[in-house]
């Protein structure tokens, strides 16, 4: 086992209650409870339901993580917690739990940026795969139901830059909304993926948001999916108005292709223009096989090394927050103030709140 501080990380920014435990850069536990089933009846994440579910899941998830790691709460050197960005009410549950634990145990508290956690998680890959070190600088494309961000990370603790983000829907949210338009259940990503398998990705020329020449000055690395969603809605309505059956497979495949095309084109362009030879992916949308495939093709063609953490570490989890906490502790950073609170719009550049 590697040495380093024993850190417990808590993540509650969206609908996953995550408690992870790491020692330095060694992953000891990654316990997760999700309220996705409860959200399914509403077709998306309802913040109040997420917050309540975190409250109920916190203690069992904490117990599961401690059992998995085989450590006692009293052995932990510090508590790390996501303080933002994310859903305010959901974040508050995690921050409250982390403060209570830290105070009760007499341990320091580290409030960590969720987006930076998605990058820091790559430290936890096994030693035989080069674990323990981040290859930097890297561009990171983080795509989930809650965020779509392109980061440039030169230093995990001191130099994280936001290159761009979505100006409207998150990529995963677009999958969820389009699935709903097609009459498919929540979460939409896997459903669209399944339907797209038998469809023609070139059947319908859906728009690629913020890729026009006029958008390049202000939105070079930003994303927009609301126009795409509207185009899908219009296509579906027109089919129905003509009394035709909606070609679900072709719509799904063409929609997925549009999302994947824009995400990968902008990520690779960022690497090229900034002279960064690496790209890493994170977030639940990484489950999309077509996204991984096109990212791999385009990265290889551009001579860019692509890193995709194991899927359980791509979706929201507490281990990634513990991993960043361990780096902060190892670097001798002062703990966060007891006054630190949930910050739903914490900027990507603020690694520790
Ligand atoms: O990271 P994540 O588990 O947490 C939230 O942001 O809640 O991401 C969930 C999102 C959902 O929007 C879901 O539709 C999307 O990831 N997703 C996918 C796929 N699997 C999950 N999107 C596209 N293709 C998939 N296969
Ligand atoms: Zn996330």
Coordinates of C-alpha atoms and ligand atoms in Angstrom, one line a residue:
X1 CA 0.0 0.0 0.0
X2 CA 1.3 3.4 -0.8
X3 CA 1.7 5.9 2.0
X4 CA 0.2 9.3 2.3
X5 CA -2.7 10.8 4.2
X6 CA -5.9 8.7 4.8
X7 CA -8.7 10.9 3.4
X8 CA -12.4 10.4 3.4
X9 CA -14.2 12.3 0.6
X10 CA -17.9 13.1 0.4
X11 CA -19.7 14.0 -2.9
X12 CA -23.3 15.1 -3.1
X13 CA -23.4 17.7 -5.9
X14 CA -26.1 16.0 -8.0
X15 CA -28.0 12.7 -7.5
X16 CA -25.1 10.4 -6.4
X17 CA -24.3 10.2 -2.7
X18 CA -20.6 9.2 -2.9
X19 CA -18.2 8.4 0.0
X20 CA -14.7 7.5 -1.1
X21 CA -11.6 6.7 0.9
X22 CA -8.0 7.0 -0.3
X23 CA -4.6 6.7 1.2
X24 CA -2.4 9.1 -0.8
X25 CA -3.2 8.0 -4.4
X26 CA -4.4 4.5 -3.5
X27 CA -8.1 3.9 -3.8
X28 CA -9.5 2.1 -0.8
X29 CA -13.2 2.5 -1.1
X30 CA -15.7 4.0 -3.5
X31 CA -19.2 3.7 -2.1
X32 CA -22.1 5.2 -4.1
X33 CA -25.9 5.5 -3.6
X34 CA -27.9 7.0 -6.4
X35 CA -31.4 8.5 -6.4
X36 CA -31.7 8.0 -10.1
X37 CA -34.6 5.6 -9.7
X38 CA -36.5 8.2 -7.7
X39 CA -35.7 10.8 -10.3
X40 CA -36.9 8.6 -13.2
X41 CA -40.6 9.4 -12.7
X42 CA -39.8 13.1 -13.3
X43 CA -37.5 12.5 -16.3
X44 CA -34.7 14.5 -14.7
X45 CA -33.0 15.4 -11.4
X46 CA -35.4 17.2 -9.0
X47 CA -33.1 19.1 -6.6
X48 CA -35.3 18.7 -3.5
X49 CA -35.6 14.9 -4.1
X50 CA -31.8 14.7 -4.6
X51 CA -31.2 16.6 -1.3
X52 CA -33.6 14.4 0.7
X53 CA -32.1 11.2 -0.8
X54 CA -28.6 12.4 0.2
X55 CA -29.7 12.8 3.7
X56 CA -31.1 9.3 3.8
X57 CA -28.2 7.7 2.0
X58 CA -25.3 9.5 3.8
X59 CA -24.9 7.2 6.9
X60 CA -25.3 3.9 5.0
X61 CA -22.9 5.0 2.3
X62 CA -20.4 6.2 4.9
X63 CA -20.7 2.8 6.7
X64 CA -20.2 1.0 3.4
X65 CA -17.1 2.9 2.5
X66 CA -15.5 2.3 5.9
X67 CA -16.3 -1.4 5.7
X68 CA -14.9 -1.6 2.1
X69 CA -11.7 0.2 3.1
X70 CA -11.4 -1.7 6.3
X71 CA -10.6 1.4 8.3
X72 CA -12.2 3.1 11.3
X73 CA -13.5 6.6 11.2
X74 CA -11.0 7.6 13.8
X75 CA -8.1 6.6 11.5
X76 CA -9.0 9.2 8.9
X77 CA -6.5 12.2 8.7
X78 CA -8.9 14.6 7.0
X79 CA -12.4 15.0 5.6
X80 CA -12.8 16.3 2.0
X81 CA -16.1 17.4 0.6
X82 CA -17.5 18.8 -2.7
X83 CA -18.6 22.4 -1.9
X84 CA -19.5 23.2 -5.5
X85 CA -20.4 23.6 -8.3
X86 CA -23.7 21.6 -8.2
X87 CA -27.2 21.7 -6.8
X88 CA -27.3 24.0 -3.7
X89 CA -29.5 21.9 -1.5
X90 CA -27.7 18.7 -2.5
X91 CA -24.3 20.2 -1.8
X92 CA -25.5 21.5 1.6
X93 CA -26.2 17.9 2.8
X94 CA -22.6 16.9 1.9
X95 CA -21.0 20.0 3.4
X96 CA -23.1 19.6 6.6
X97 CA -22.2 16.0 7.0
X98 CA -18.5 16.7 6.3
X99 CA -18.4 19.5 8.9
X100 CA -20.1 17.4 11.5
X101 CA -17.7 14.5 11.0
X102 CA -14.6 16.7 11.0
X103 CA -15.7 18.5 14.1
X104 CA -16.7 15.3 15.9
X105 CA -13.4 13.6 15.0
X106 CA -11.2 16.7 15.5
X107 CA -9.9 16.5 11.9
X108 CA -9.3 19.1 9.3
X109 CA -11.9 19.8 6.6
X110 CA -11.0 20.4 2.9
X111 CA -13.7 21.9 0.6
X112 CA -13.0 20.7 -2.9
X113 CA -14.2 21.7 -6.4
X114 CA -16.3 19.0 -8.0
X115 CA -14.9 19.6 -11.5
X116 CA -11.3 19.4 -10.3
X117 CA -12.3 16.1 -8.6
X118 CA -13.2 14.6 -12.1
X119 CA -9.5 15.4 -13.1
X120 CA -7.8 14.4 -9.9
X121 CA -9.5 11.0 -10.0
X122 CA -6.9 9.9 -12.6
X123 CA -4.3 9.8 -9.8
X124 CA -6.1 6.7 -8.5
X125 CA -5.4 4.5 -11.5
X126 CA -3.4 1.4 -10.5
X127 CA 0.4 1.6 -10.2
X128 CA 0.9 -0.6 -13.2
X129 CA -1.0 1.9 -15.3
X130 CA 1.1 4.8 -14.1
X131 CA -1.1 5.6 -11.1
X132 CA 0.0 8.2 -8.5
X133 CA 0.9 10.8 -11.1
X134 CA -1.1 13.1 -13.3
X135 CA 0.3 13.7 -16.7
X136 CA 0.1 17.4 -17.1
X137 CA -0.8 19.7 -18.7
X138 CA -4.0 18.1 -19.9
X139 CA -7.3 19.3 -21.4
X140 CA -10.2 17.7 -19.6
X141 CA -13.7 17.3 -21.2
X142 CA -16.2 16.8 -18.4
X143 CA -19.6 15.7 -19.6
X144 CA -22.5 14.7 -17.3
X145 CA -26.1 15.4 -16.6
X146 CA -25.1 18.5 -14.6
X147 CA -22.1 19.9 -16.4
X148 CA -20.3 20.2 -19.7
X149 CA -16.9 21.8 -19.2
X150 CA -13.7 22.0 -21.0
X151 CA -10.7 22.6 -18.6
X152 CA -7.0 23.2 -19.1
X153 CA -5.2 21.8 -16.1
X154 CA -1.5 22.8 -15.9
X155 CA -1.4 22.0 -12.1
X156 CA -4.1 20.2 -10.2
X157 CA -3.9 22.5 -7.1
X158 CA -2.8 25.8 -8.6
X159 CA -3.5 26.2 -12.2
X160 CA -6.9 25.1 -13.5
X161 CA -8.4 27.2 -16.3
X162 CA -12.0 27.0 -17.7
X163 CA -11.7 27.0 -21.5
X164 CA -15.4 26.7 -22.1
X165 CA -18.7 25.3 -20.8
X166 CA -22.3 24.9 -21.9
X167 CA -24.3 28.0 -22.3
X168 CA -27.6 26.1 -21.8
X169 CA -28.2 22.4 -21.3
X170 CA -25.5 20.0 -20.1
X171 CA -24.7 17.2 -22.6
X172 CA -26.3 14.5 -20.5
X173 CA -29.3 16.7 -19.9
X174 CA -29.7 16.9 -23.7
X175 CA -29.7 13.1 -24.0
X176 CA -32.3 13.0 -21.2
X177 CA -34.6 15.6 -22.9
X178 CA -34.3 14.1 -26.4
X179 CA -35.0 10.6 -25.0
X180 CA -38.2 12.1 -23.5
X181 CA -39.2 13.6 -26.9
X182 CA -38.8 10.1 -28.4
X183 CA -40.8 8.5 -25.7
X184 CA -37.9 6.8 -24.1
X185 CA -37.4 6.6 -20.3
X186 CA -34.9 8.3 -18.0
X187 CA -32.0 8.3 -17.9
X188 CA -31.9 9.1 -21.6
X189 CA -28.2 8.4 -22.4
X190 CA -28.3 4.6 -22.4
X191 CA -31.7 4.6 -24.1
X192 CA -30.5 6.8 -26.9
X193 CA -27.4 4.7 -27.2
X194 CA -29.4 1.6 -27.6
X195 CA -31.9 3.1 -30.1
X196 CA -29.0 4.6 -32.1
X197 CA -27.3 1.3 -32.6
X198 CA -29.7 0.4 -35.5
X199 CA -29.9 4.0 -36.9
X200 CA -28.1 6.0 -39.5
X201 CA -26.1 8.8 -38.0
X202 CA -26.2 10.7 -41.3
X203 CA -29.9 10.4 -41.8
X204 CA -30.7 13.9 -40.4
X205 CA -28.4 16.8 -40.4
X206 CA -28.9 18.2 -36.9
X207 CA -27.2 21.5 -36.0
X208 CA -23.8 21.6 -34.3
X209 CA -24.2 24.4 -31.6
X210 CA -21.6 27.2 -31.5
X211 CA -19.5 25.9 -34.3
X212 CA -20.4 28.6 -36.9
X213 CA -17.6 31.1 -37.8
X214 CA -19.6 34.0 -36.1
X215 CA -19.4 32.1 -32.7
X216 CA -15.7 31.5 -32.7
X217 CA -14.7 34.8 -31.1
X218 CA -16.9 34.7 -28.1
X219 CA -17.6 30.9 -27.8
X220 CA -14.6 29.1 -29.3
X221 CA -14.7 26.3 -26.6
X222 CA -18.3 26.8 -25.3
X223 CA -21.1 24.3 -26.0
X224 CA -24.8 24.8 -26.7
X225 CA -27.3 21.9 -27.0
X226 CA -30.7 23.7 -26.8
X227 CA -30.8 24.4 -30.5
X228 CA -30.1 20.8 -31.2
X229 CA -32.9 19.7 -28.8
X230 CA -35.3 22.1 -30.5
X231 CA -34.3 20.7 -34.0
X232 CA -35.1 17.2 -32.8
X233 CA -38.4 18.3 -31.3
X234 CA -39.3 20.0 -34.6
X235 CA -38.3 16.9 -36.6
X236 CA -40.4 14.7 -34.4
X237 CA -43.4 17.1 -34.6
X238 CA -43.2 17.2 -38.4
X239 CA -43.2 13.5 -38.7
X240 CA -46.2 13.2 -36.5
X241 CA -48.0 16.1 -38.3
X242 CA -47.5 14.2 -41.6
X243 CA -48.9 11.0 -40.0
X244 CA -45.6 9.3 -40.4
X245 CA -43.9 7.1 -37.8
X246 CA -41.0 8.8 -36.1
X247 CA -37.8 7.1 -37.2
X248 CA -36.5 6.7 -33.6
X249 CA -33.3 4.9 -34.5
X250 CA -32.3 7.5 -37.1
X251 CA -33.2 10.4 -34.9
X252 CA -31.3 8.9 -32.0
X253 CA -28.2 8.1 -34.1
X254 CA -28.2 11.5 -35.8
X255 CA -28.7 13.3 -32.5
X256 CA -25.9 11.3 -30.8
X257 CA -23.6 12.0 -33.7
X258 CA -24.2 15.8 -33.5
X259 CA -23.4 15.8 -29.7
X260 CA -20.4 13.6 -30.0
X261 CA -19.1 15.6 -33.0
X262 CA -19.2 18.9 -31.2
X263 CA -17.8 17.6 -27.9
X264 CA -14.8 15.9 -29.5
X265 CA -14.1 18.5 -32.2
X266 CA -13.9 21.3 -29.6
X267 CA -11.8 19.2 -27.1
X268 CA -9.3 18.2 -29.8
X269 CA -9.2 21.8 -31.2
X270 CA -8.4 23.0 -27.6
X271 CA -5.5 20.5 -27.4
X272 CA -4.2 21.6 -30.8
X273 CA -4.5 25.3 -30.4
X274 CA -3.0 25.3 -26.9
X275 CA -0.3 22.8 -27.7
X276 CA -1.5 20.3 -25.1
X277 CA -0.7 16.7 -26.1
X278 CA -3.3 15.1 -23.7
X279 CA -7.0 14.9 -23.3
X280 CA -8.9 13.2 -20.5
X281 CA -12.6 12.5 -20.3
X282 CA -14.9 12.5 -17.2
X283 CA -18.6 12.4 -16.3
X284 CA -21.5 10.1 -16.8
X285 CA -21.8 10.7 -20.6
X286 CA -18.4 9.0 -21.0
X287 CA -20.6 5.8 -20.8
X288 CA -21.5 6.6 -24.4
X289 CA -19.6 4.2 -26.6
X290 CA -19.7 6.5 -29.7
X291 CA -18.2 9.4 -27.7
X292 CA -15.3 7.2 -26.6
X293 CA -14.9 5.8 -30.1
X294 CA -14.8 9.2 -31.9
X295 CA -12.6 10.8 -29.2
X296 CA -10.1 7.9 -29.6
X297 CA -10.1 8.2 -33.4
X298 CA -9.7 12.0 -33.4
X299 CA -7.1 12.0 -30.6
X300 CA -5.1 9.4 -32.5
X301 CA -5.3 11.3 -35.7
X302 CA -4.0 14.4 -33.9
X303 CA -1.3 12.7 -32.0
X304 CA -3.0 13.4 -28.7
X305 CA -2.9 10.9 -25.8
X306 CA -6.4 10.1 -24.5
X307 CA -7.1 9.1 -20.9
X308 CA -10.5 7.7 -19.8
X309 CA -10.6 6.6 -16.2
X310 CA -12.6 3.5 -15.3
X311 CA -16.3 4.2 -15.6
X312 CA -17.0 3.9 -11.9
X313 CA -14.6 6.8 -11.4
X314 CA -16.0 8.8 -14.3
X315 CA -19.4 9.2 -12.8
X316 CA -19.8 11.4 -9.7
X317 CA -18.1 9.7 -6.7
X318 CA -16.5 10.5 -3.4
X319 CA -13.1 8.9 -4.2
X320 CA -12.3 11.7 -6.7
X321 CA -12.9 14.3 -3.9
X322 CA -10.8 12.3 -1.5
X323 CA -8.0 12.1 -4.1
X324 CA -7.9 15.9 -4.4
X325 CA -8.1 16.2 -0.6
X326 CA -5.1 14.0 -0.3
X327 CA -3.1 16.2 -2.7
X328 CA -4.1 19.3 -0.6
X329 CA -3.0 17.6 2.6
X330 CA 0.2 16.3 1.1
X331 CA 1.0 19.7 -0.2
X332 CA 0.6 21.2 3.3
X333 CA -2.3 23.4 2.4
X334 CA -4.3 24.9 5.3
X335 CA -7.7 23.4 5.9
X336 CA -10.8 25.2 4.6
X337 CA -12.6 27.5 7.1
X338 CA -15.4 26.2 9.2
X339 CA -17.4 29.0 7.6
X340 CA -17.1 27.4 4.1
X341 CA -20.5 26.7 2.6
X342 CA -22.1 25.1 -0.5
X343 CA -21.4 27.3 -3.5
X344 CA -23.6 26.1 -6.5
X345 CA -21.6 28.2 -8.9
X346 CA -18.0 27.7 -7.5
X347 CA -15.7 28.6 -10.4
X348 CA -13.5 25.8 -11.9
X349 CA -10.5 27.9 -11.1
X350 CA -11.1 27.6 -7.3
X351 CA -9.6 24.2 -6.5
X352 CA -10.1 24.5 -2.7
X353 CA -12.9 26.7 -1.2
Ligands
LIG1 O1 -22.1 11.8 -14.1 P1 -23.6 11.4 -14.0 O2 -23.8 10.0 -13.5 O3 -24.3 12.3 -13.0 C1 -25.1 13.3 -13.2 O4 -24.8 14.3 -13.8 O5 -26.3 13.1 -12.7 O6 -24.2 11.5 -15.4 C2 -25.5 11.1 -15.7 C3 -25.8 11.6 -17.1 C4 -27.3 11.5 -17.5 O7 -27.7 12.7 -18.1 C5 -27.3 10.3 -18.5 O8 -28.3 10.4 -19.5 C6 -26.0 10.4 -19.1 O9 -25.1 10.8 -18.1 N1 -25.6 9.2 -19.7 C7 -25.3 9.0 -21.0 C8 -25.1 7.6 -21.2 N2 -25.1 7.0 -19.9 C9 -25.5 8.0 -19.0 N3 -25.3 9.9 -22.0 C10 -25.0 9.4 -23.2 N4 -24.8 8.1 -23.5 C11 -24.8 7.2 -22.5 N5 -24.5 5.9 -22.8
LIG2 ZN1 -19.7 15.4 -12.1

